[in-house]
């Protein structure tokens, strides 16, 4: 059974930093492409960024609002995905989910498993 | 940047068919998928690659995608289907995921 457990959320002041973790189990993590998706309170879903598997280059892509501030990384030896968030803004307040990704061809990409999320609140 | 548009709300009577649309420029040229999110829960994938159902998703959920519009159809809607539904596609030009704003489905 696929399990994704996020942690590391909390209250942080604007301009501060936070690192989220996502512990994965039930599948071969090293082969998986992974994403972070966030949801502001009462709002819709927003893709944050992704990381490919190391065998596929291990490259990352980010949404425009977080590019240059957020960094996604992975530790395949620990089956863990990370999201380093710097220069946080009040608009980054959201529930952050990690997901497993599927991209069977160039035209399709979806998020097939989701964690329960960890809440990040940016406020002074 | 690529955008997907959904109606904010859709209402349906129990046992009837609910249709939720998702519009985007030439959306039919790429694959769409759909997520169901009930209050206080994480999203669940219900349709991928336009019309495929993941294991465990009831047959009453189906999807289509053509032109500028993808549609999620729920046949014989049940009270348990009341939830928010989000469409999603991939913008290969920016290498980024794109979600619609979500549709609240009310079964009454």
PDB file of C-alpha atoms in Angstrom:
ATOM      1  CA  UNK A   1       0.000   0.000   0.000  1.00  0.00           C
ATOM      2  CA  UNK A   2       1.365   3.382  -1.005  1.00  0.00           C
ATOM      3  CA  UNK A   3       1.828   5.724   1.934  1.00  0.00           C
ATOM      4  CA  UNK A   4       2.989   9.329   1.862  1.00  0.00           C
ATOM      5  CA  UNK A   5       3.411  11.102   5.186  1.00  0.00           C
ATOM      6  CA  UNK A   6       4.250  14.796   5.184  1.00  0.00           C
ATOM      7  CA  UNK A   7       5.755  16.617   8.142  1.00  0.00           C
ATOM      8  CA  UNK A   8       7.564  19.827   9.020  1.00  0.00           C
ATOM      9  CA  UNK A   9       4.751  22.337   8.695  1.00  0.00           C
ATOM     10  CA  UNK A  10       4.176  25.100  11.209  1.00  0.00           C
ATOM     11  CA  UNK A  11       3.993  28.827  11.838  1.00  0.00           C
ATOM     12  CA  UNK A  12       6.753  30.969  10.350  1.00  0.00           C
ATOM     13  CA  UNK A  13       7.219  34.704   9.950  1.00  0.00           C
ATOM     14  CA  UNK A  14       7.333  36.364   6.537  1.00  0.00           C
ATOM     15  CA  UNK A  15      10.829  36.116   5.125  1.00  0.00           C
ATOM     16  CA  UNK A  16      11.520  32.958   7.094  1.00  0.00           C
ATOM     17  CA  UNK A  17      12.351  29.438   6.003  1.00  0.00           C
ATOM     18  CA  UNK A  18      10.894  25.994   6.521  1.00  0.00           C
ATOM     19  CA  UNK A  19      11.713  22.503   5.282  1.00  0.00           C
ATOM     20  CA  UNK A  20       8.961  19.980   4.648  1.00  0.00           C
ATOM     21  CA  UNK A  21       9.511  16.248   4.439  1.00  0.00           C
ATOM     22  CA  UNK A  22       7.488  13.475   2.857  1.00  0.00           C
ATOM     23  CA  UNK A  23       8.222   9.916   3.970  1.00  0.00           C
ATOM     24  CA  UNK A  24       7.254   7.392   1.314  1.00  0.00           C
ATOM     25  CA  UNK A  25       6.573   3.670   1.540  1.00  0.00           C
ATOM     26  CA  UNK A  26       4.806   0.909  -0.352  1.00  0.00           C
ATOM     27  CA  UNK A  27       6.501   1.524  -3.703  1.00  0.00           C
ATOM     28  CA  UNK A  28       9.972   1.879  -5.196  1.00  0.00           C
ATOM     29  CA  UNK A  29      10.665   5.472  -4.256  1.00  0.00           C
ATOM     30  CA  UNK A  30      13.878   5.762  -6.251  1.00  0.00           C
ATOM     31  CA  UNK A  31      11.973   5.142  -9.493  1.00  0.00           C
ATOM     32  CA  UNK A  32       9.211   7.637  -8.724  1.00  0.00           C
ATOM     33  CA  UNK A  33       8.681  11.137  -9.985  1.00  0.00           C
ATOM     34  CA  UNK A  34       7.266  13.236  -7.148  1.00  0.00           C
ATOM     35  CA  UNK A  35       5.530  16.579  -6.779  1.00  0.00           C
ATOM     36  CA  UNK A  36       4.412  19.039  -4.156  1.00  0.00           C
ATOM     37  CA  UNK A  37       0.916  20.495  -4.506  1.00  0.00           C
ATOM     38  CA  UNK A  38      -0.524  23.091  -2.150  1.00  0.00           C
ATOM     39  CA  UNK A  39      -3.988  24.275  -1.189  1.00  0.00           C
ATOM     40  CA  UNK A  40      -4.586  27.604   0.510  1.00  0.00           C
ATOM     41  CA  UNK A  41      -7.380  27.543   3.104  1.00  0.00           C
ATOM     42  CA  UNK A  42     -10.725  27.309   1.345  1.00  0.00           C
ATOM     43  CA  UNK A  43      -9.101  27.519  -2.078  1.00  0.00           C
ATOM     44  CA  UNK A  44      -8.208  25.231  -4.958  1.00  0.00           C
ATOM     45  CA  UNK A  45      -5.166  23.124  -5.749  1.00  0.00           C
ATOM     46  CA  UNK A  46      -1.906  24.655  -6.967  1.00  0.00           C
ATOM     47  CA  UNK A  47       1.039  22.650  -8.298  1.00  0.00           C
ATOM     48  CA  UNK A  48       4.286  23.772  -6.647  1.00  0.00           C
ATOM     49  CA  UNK A  49       6.971  21.724  -8.344  1.00  0.00           C
ATOM     50  CA  UNK A  50       8.307  18.271  -9.150  1.00  0.00           C
ATOM     51  CA  UNK A  51      11.436  16.178  -9.170  1.00  0.00           C
ATOM     52  CA  UNK A  52      12.163  13.356 -11.553  1.00  0.00           C
ATOM     53  CA  UNK A  53      13.850  10.118 -10.563  1.00  0.00           C
ATOM     54  CA  UNK A  54      17.636  10.078 -10.648  1.00  0.00           C
ATOM     55  CA  UNK A  55      17.561   7.574 -13.495  1.00  0.00           C
ATOM     56  CA  UNK A  56      15.553  10.117 -15.468  1.00  0.00           C
ATOM     57  CA  UNK A  57      17.955  12.902 -14.615  1.00  0.00           C
ATOM     58  CA  UNK A  58      16.712  13.977 -11.183  1.00  0.00           C
ATOM     59  CA  UNK A  59      15.774  17.380 -12.577  1.00  0.00           C
ATOM     60  CA  UNK A  60      13.303  19.756 -10.997  1.00  0.00           C
ATOM     61  CA  UNK A  61      10.633  22.118 -12.293  1.00  0.00           C
ATOM     62  CA  UNK A  62       8.784  24.792 -10.362  1.00  0.00           C
ATOM     63  CA  UNK A  63       5.693  26.922 -10.622  1.00  0.00           C
ATOM     64  CA  UNK A  64       6.355  30.587 -11.309  1.00  0.00           C
ATOM     65  CA  UNK A  65       5.210  31.879  -7.874  1.00  0.00           C
ATOM     66  CA  UNK A  66       7.831  29.774  -6.036  1.00  0.00           C
ATOM     67  CA  UNK A  67      10.697  29.621  -8.530  1.00  0.00           C
ATOM     68  CA  UNK A  68      13.908  30.845  -6.962  1.00  0.00           C
ATOM     69  CA  UNK A  69      12.524  30.545  -3.417  1.00  0.00           C
ATOM     70  CA  UNK A  70      11.601  26.855  -3.120  1.00  0.00           C
ATOM     71  CA  UNK A  71      13.827  23.827  -3.736  1.00  0.00           C
ATOM     72  CA  UNK A  72      12.713  20.223  -4.091  1.00  0.00           C
ATOM     73  CA  UNK A  73      15.166  17.434  -3.322  1.00  0.00           C
ATOM     74  CA  UNK A  74      15.097  13.738  -2.545  1.00  0.00           C
ATOM     75  CA  UNK A  75      17.039  11.205  -0.522  1.00  0.00           C
ATOM     76  CA  UNK A  76      16.437   7.827  -2.105  1.00  0.00           C
ATOM     77  CA  UNK A  77      18.345   6.070   0.691  1.00  0.00           C
ATOM     78  CA  UNK A  78      15.729   7.377   3.140  1.00  0.00           C
ATOM     79  CA  UNK A  79      12.714   7.191   0.809  1.00  0.00           C
ATOM     80  CA  UNK A  80      12.087  10.836   1.578  1.00  0.00           C
ATOM     81  CA  UNK A  81      11.116  13.868  -0.467  1.00  0.00           C
ATOM     82  CA  UNK A  82      11.871  17.401   0.704  1.00  0.00           C
ATOM     83  CA  UNK A  83      10.648  20.910   0.050  1.00  0.00           C
ATOM     84  CA  UNK A  84      12.940  23.693   1.222  1.00  0.00           C
ATOM     85  CA  UNK A  85      10.997  26.936   1.390  1.00  0.00           C
ATOM     86  CA  UNK A  86      12.866  30.228   1.729  1.00  0.00           C
ATOM     87  CA  UNK A  87      11.788  33.882   1.691  1.00  0.00           C
ATOM     88  CA  UNK A  88       8.295  32.815   2.678  1.00  0.00           C
ATOM     89  CA  UNK A  89       5.377  35.118   1.989  1.00  0.00           C
ATOM     90  CA  UNK A  90       1.918  35.283   3.542  1.00  0.00           C
ATOM     91  CA  UNK A  91       0.504  33.964   0.260  1.00  0.00           C
ATOM     92  CA  UNK A  92       2.479  30.739   0.759  1.00  0.00           C
ATOM     93  CA  UNK A  93       0.111  29.830   3.605  1.00  0.00           C
ATOM     94  CA  UNK A  94      -1.405  26.498   2.588  1.00  0.00           C
ATOM     95  CA  UNK A  95      -1.719  22.783   3.180  1.00  0.00           C
ATOM     96  CA  UNK A  96       1.183  21.171   1.332  1.00  0.00           C
ATOM     97  CA  UNK A  97       0.690  17.710  -0.177  1.00  0.00           C
ATOM     98  CA  UNK A  98       3.302  15.432  -1.671  1.00  0.00           C
ATOM     99  CA  UNK A  99       2.232  13.227  -4.536  1.00  0.00           C
ATOM    100  CA  UNK A 100       3.476  10.394  -6.690  1.00  0.00           C
ATOM    101  CA  UNK A 101       3.424  11.323 -10.346  1.00  0.00           C
ATOM    102  CA  UNK A 102       2.731   9.439 -13.547  1.00  0.00           C
ATOM    103  CA  UNK A 103       3.848  10.654 -16.976  1.00  0.00           C
ATOM    104  CA  UNK A 104       3.331   7.791 -19.433  1.00  0.00           C
ATOM    105  CA  UNK A 105       3.766  10.075 -22.443  1.00  0.00           C
ATOM    106  CA  UNK A 106       4.489  13.697 -23.321  1.00  0.00           C
ATOM    107  CA  UNK A 107       0.832  14.664 -23.312  1.00  0.00           C
ATOM    108  CA  UNK A 108      -0.222  13.338 -19.954  1.00  0.00           C
ATOM    109  CA  UNK A 109       0.865  13.902 -16.387  1.00  0.00           C
ATOM    110  CA  UNK A 110      -1.125  13.187 -13.265  1.00  0.00           C
ATOM    111  CA  UNK A 111      -0.814  12.739  -9.527  1.00  0.00           C
ATOM    112  CA  UNK A 112      -1.969   9.281  -8.526  1.00  0.00           C
ATOM    113  CA  UNK A 113      -1.308   9.145  -4.776  1.00  0.00           C
ATOM    114  CA  UNK A 114      -1.486  11.966  -2.249  1.00  0.00           C
ATOM    115  CA  UNK A 115      -0.360  12.334   1.323  1.00  0.00           C
ATOM    116  CA  UNK A 116      -2.513  13.853   4.045  1.00  0.00           C
ATOM    117  CA  UNK A 117      -0.722  17.197   3.869  1.00  0.00           C
ATOM    118  CA  UNK A 118       1.142  19.419   6.297  1.00  0.00           C
ATOM    119  CA  UNK A 119      -0.013  22.940   7.106  1.00  0.00           C
ATOM    120  CA  UNK A 120       2.286  25.920   6.615  1.00  0.00           C
ATOM    121  CA  UNK A 121       1.187  29.249   8.041  1.00  0.00           C
ATOM    122  CA  UNK A 122       3.163  32.378   7.200  1.00  0.00           C
ATOM    123  CA  UNK A 123       2.194  35.210   9.501  1.00  0.00           C
ATOM    124  CA  UNK A 124       3.784  37.867  11.642  1.00  0.00           C
TER     125      UNK A 124
ATOM    126  CA  UNK B   1       0.372  30.541 -18.864  1.00  0.00           C
ATOM    127  CA  UNK B   2      -2.166  27.824 -19.492  1.00  0.00           C
ATOM    128  CA  UNK B   3      -5.486  28.082 -17.658  1.00  0.00           C
ATOM    129  CA  UNK B   4      -8.346  25.695 -16.956  1.00  0.00           C
ATOM    130  CA  UNK B   5     -11.835  26.976 -16.122  1.00  0.00           C
ATOM    131  CA  UNK B   6     -14.527  25.114 -14.202  1.00  0.00           C
ATOM    132  CA  UNK B   7     -17.985  26.193 -13.045  1.00  0.00           C
ATOM    133  CA  UNK B   8     -17.913  26.959  -9.311  1.00  0.00           C
ATOM    134  CA  UNK B   9     -20.873  24.736  -8.554  1.00  0.00           C
ATOM    135  CA  UNK B  10     -23.087  22.029 -10.018  1.00  0.00           C
ATOM    136  CA  UNK B  11     -26.210  20.543  -8.455  1.00  0.00           C
ATOM    137  CA  UNK B  12     -27.775  17.177  -9.194  1.00  0.00           C
ATOM    138  CA  UNK B  13     -30.575  15.056  -7.788  1.00  0.00           C
ATOM    139  CA  UNK B  14     -29.735  11.604  -6.421  1.00  0.00           C
ATOM    140  CA  UNK B  15     -29.774   8.980  -9.164  1.00  0.00           C
ATOM    141  CA  UNK B  16     -29.400  11.540 -11.944  1.00  0.00           C
ATOM    142  CA  UNK B  17     -26.370  12.276 -14.113  1.00  0.00           C
ATOM    143  CA  UNK B  18     -23.951  15.042 -13.152  1.00  0.00           C
ATOM    144  CA  UNK B  19     -21.670  16.663 -15.698  1.00  0.00           C
ATOM    145  CA  UNK B  20     -18.771  18.885 -14.710  1.00  0.00           C
ATOM    146  CA  UNK B  21     -16.888  20.741 -17.418  1.00  0.00           C
ATOM    147  CA  UNK B  22     -13.319  21.972 -17.657  1.00  0.00           C
ATOM    148  CA  UNK B  23     -12.350  24.412 -20.388  1.00  0.00           C
ATOM    149  CA  UNK B  24      -8.937  25.312 -21.738  1.00  0.00           C
ATOM    150  CA  UNK B  25      -7.388  26.350 -25.032  1.00  0.00           C
ATOM    151  CA  UNK B  26      -7.114  23.222 -27.219  1.00  0.00           C
ATOM    152  CA  UNK B  27      -7.505  21.074 -24.110  1.00  0.00           C
ATOM    153  CA  UNK B  28      -8.393  18.157 -26.345  1.00  0.00           C
ATOM    154  CA  UNK B  29      -4.815  18.157 -27.656  1.00  0.00           C
ATOM    155  CA  UNK B  30      -3.562  17.041 -24.245  1.00  0.00           C
ATOM    156  CA  UNK B  31      -4.850  14.626 -21.642  1.00  0.00           C
ATOM    157  CA  UNK B  32      -7.068  15.726 -18.760  1.00  0.00           C
ATOM    158  CA  UNK B  33      -7.617  14.113 -15.403  1.00  0.00           C
ATOM    159  CA  UNK B  34      -9.958  14.641 -12.476  1.00  0.00           C
ATOM    160  CA  UNK B  35      -9.663  14.580  -8.700  1.00  0.00           C
ATOM    161  CA  UNK B  36     -12.352  14.265  -6.057  1.00  0.00           C
ATOM    162  CA  UNK B  37     -11.849  15.981  -2.709  1.00  0.00           C
ATOM    163  CA  UNK B  38     -14.247  15.533   0.178  1.00  0.00           C
ATOM    164  CA  UNK B  39     -14.182  17.940   3.153  1.00  0.00           C
ATOM    165  CA  UNK B  40     -11.133  17.447   5.333  1.00  0.00           C
ATOM    166  CA  UNK B  41      -9.643  14.807   3.027  1.00  0.00           C
ATOM    167  CA  UNK B  42      -6.854  14.668   0.475  1.00  0.00           C
ATOM    168  CA  UNK B  43      -7.697  14.666  -3.236  1.00  0.00           C
ATOM    169  CA  UNK B  44      -8.300  11.313  -4.909  1.00  0.00           C
ATOM    170  CA  UNK B  45      -7.663  10.629  -8.590  1.00  0.00           C
ATOM    171  CA  UNK B  46     -10.917   9.492 -10.214  1.00  0.00           C
ATOM    172  CA  UNK B  47     -10.142   9.850 -13.948  1.00  0.00           C
ATOM    173  CA  UNK B  48      -6.798   9.990 -15.778  1.00  0.00           C
ATOM    174  CA  UNK B  49      -5.848  10.207 -19.453  1.00  0.00           C
ATOM    175  CA  UNK B  50      -9.270  11.666 -20.260  1.00  0.00           C
ATOM    176  CA  UNK B  51     -11.350   8.572 -19.551  1.00  0.00           C
ATOM    177  CA  UNK B  52      -9.465   5.939 -17.569  1.00  0.00           C
ATOM    178  CA  UNK B  53     -10.530   4.960 -14.064  1.00  0.00           C
ATOM    179  CA  UNK B  54      -7.969   3.992 -11.418  1.00  0.00           C
ATOM    180  CA  UNK B  55      -8.550   0.763  -9.569  1.00  0.00           C
ATOM    181  CA  UNK B  56     -11.313   1.132  -6.992  1.00  0.00           C
ATOM    182  CA  UNK B  57     -13.117   4.012  -8.672  1.00  0.00           C
ATOM    183  CA  UNK B  58     -16.768   3.131  -9.409  1.00  0.00           C
ATOM    184  CA  UNK B  59     -17.884   2.668 -13.002  1.00  0.00           C
ATOM    185  CA  UNK B  60     -20.365   5.521 -12.648  1.00  0.00           C
ATOM    186  CA  UNK B  61     -17.408   7.907 -13.070  1.00  0.00           C
ATOM    187  CA  UNK B  62     -16.441   8.562 -16.681  1.00  0.00           C
ATOM    188  CA  UNK B  63     -14.631  11.236 -18.650  1.00  0.00           C
ATOM    189  CA  UNK B  64     -14.278  12.696 -22.099  1.00  0.00           C
ATOM    190  CA  UNK B  65     -12.140  15.373 -23.716  1.00  0.00           C
ATOM    191  CA  UNK B  66     -12.505  17.063 -27.092  1.00  0.00           C
ATOM    192  CA  UNK B  67     -11.894  20.475 -28.551  1.00  0.00           C
ATOM    193  CA  UNK B  68     -11.588  22.942 -25.702  1.00  0.00           C
ATOM    194  CA  UNK B  69     -13.581  21.028 -23.098  1.00  0.00           C
ATOM    195  CA  UNK B  70     -13.083  18.021 -20.858  1.00  0.00           C
ATOM    196  CA  UNK B  71     -16.104  16.613 -19.037  1.00  0.00           C
ATOM    197  CA  UNK B  72     -16.439  14.482 -15.933  1.00  0.00           C
ATOM    198  CA  UNK B  73     -19.696  12.560 -15.901  1.00  0.00           C
ATOM    199  CA  UNK B  74     -21.136  10.835 -12.855  1.00  0.00           C
ATOM    200  CA  UNK B  75     -24.023   8.512 -13.718  1.00  0.00           C
ATOM    201  CA  UNK B  76     -26.524   7.557 -11.061  1.00  0.00           C
ATOM    202  CA  UNK B  77     -25.059  10.139  -8.677  1.00  0.00           C
ATOM    203  CA  UNK B  78     -25.066   9.146  -5.026  1.00  0.00           C
ATOM    204  CA  UNK B  79     -24.976  11.257  -1.889  1.00  0.00           C
ATOM    205  CA  UNK B  80     -21.417  10.049  -1.289  1.00  0.00           C
ATOM    206  CA  UNK B  81     -20.330  11.750  -4.522  1.00  0.00           C
ATOM    207  CA  UNK B  82     -20.918  15.176  -3.008  1.00  0.00           C
ATOM    208  CA  UNK B  83     -17.452  16.757  -3.076  1.00  0.00           C
ATOM    209  CA  UNK B  84     -15.183  19.258  -4.813  1.00  0.00           C
ATOM    210  CA  UNK B  85     -13.878  18.144  -8.192  1.00  0.00           C
ATOM    211  CA  UNK B  86     -10.735  19.497  -9.823  1.00  0.00           C
ATOM    212  CA  UNK B  87      -9.590  18.989 -13.394  1.00  0.00           C
ATOM    213  CA  UNK B  88      -5.890  19.004 -14.218  1.00  0.00           C
ATOM    214  CA  UNK B  89      -3.646  18.970 -17.266  1.00  0.00           C
ATOM    215  CA  UNK B  90       0.055  19.387 -17.952  1.00  0.00           C
ATOM    216  CA  UNK B  91       1.498  22.452 -19.640  1.00  0.00           C
ATOM    217  CA  UNK B  92       4.467  21.045 -21.504  1.00  0.00           C
ATOM    218  CA  UNK B  93       5.560  24.525 -22.640  1.00  0.00           C
ATOM    219  CA  UNK B  94       6.333  25.506 -19.044  1.00  0.00           C
ATOM    220  CA  UNK B  95       6.751  21.978 -17.647  1.00  0.00           C
ATOM    221  CA  UNK B  96       4.111  22.580 -15.034  1.00  0.00           C
ATOM    222  CA  UNK B  97       0.909  21.152 -13.682  1.00  0.00           C
ATOM    223  CA  UNK B  98      -2.270  23.176 -14.120  1.00  0.00           C
ATOM    224  CA  UNK B  99      -5.461  22.757 -12.091  1.00  0.00           C
ATOM    225  CA  UNK B 100      -8.914  24.104 -12.697  1.00  0.00           C
ATOM    226  CA  UNK B 101     -10.427  26.210  -9.937  1.00  0.00           C
ATOM    227  CA  UNK B 102     -12.660  23.382  -8.763  1.00  0.00           C
ATOM    228  CA  UNK B 103     -16.379  22.615  -8.861  1.00  0.00           C
ATOM    229  CA  UNK B 104     -18.480  21.942  -5.797  1.00  0.00           C
ATOM    230  CA  UNK B 105     -20.920  19.151  -6.578  1.00  0.00           C
ATOM    231  CA  UNK B 106     -24.064  19.222  -4.470  1.00  0.00           C
ATOM    232  CA  UNK B 107     -26.376  16.219  -4.432  1.00  0.00           C
ATOM    233  CA  UNK B 108     -29.835  17.283  -3.340  1.00  0.00           C
TER     234      UNK B 108
END
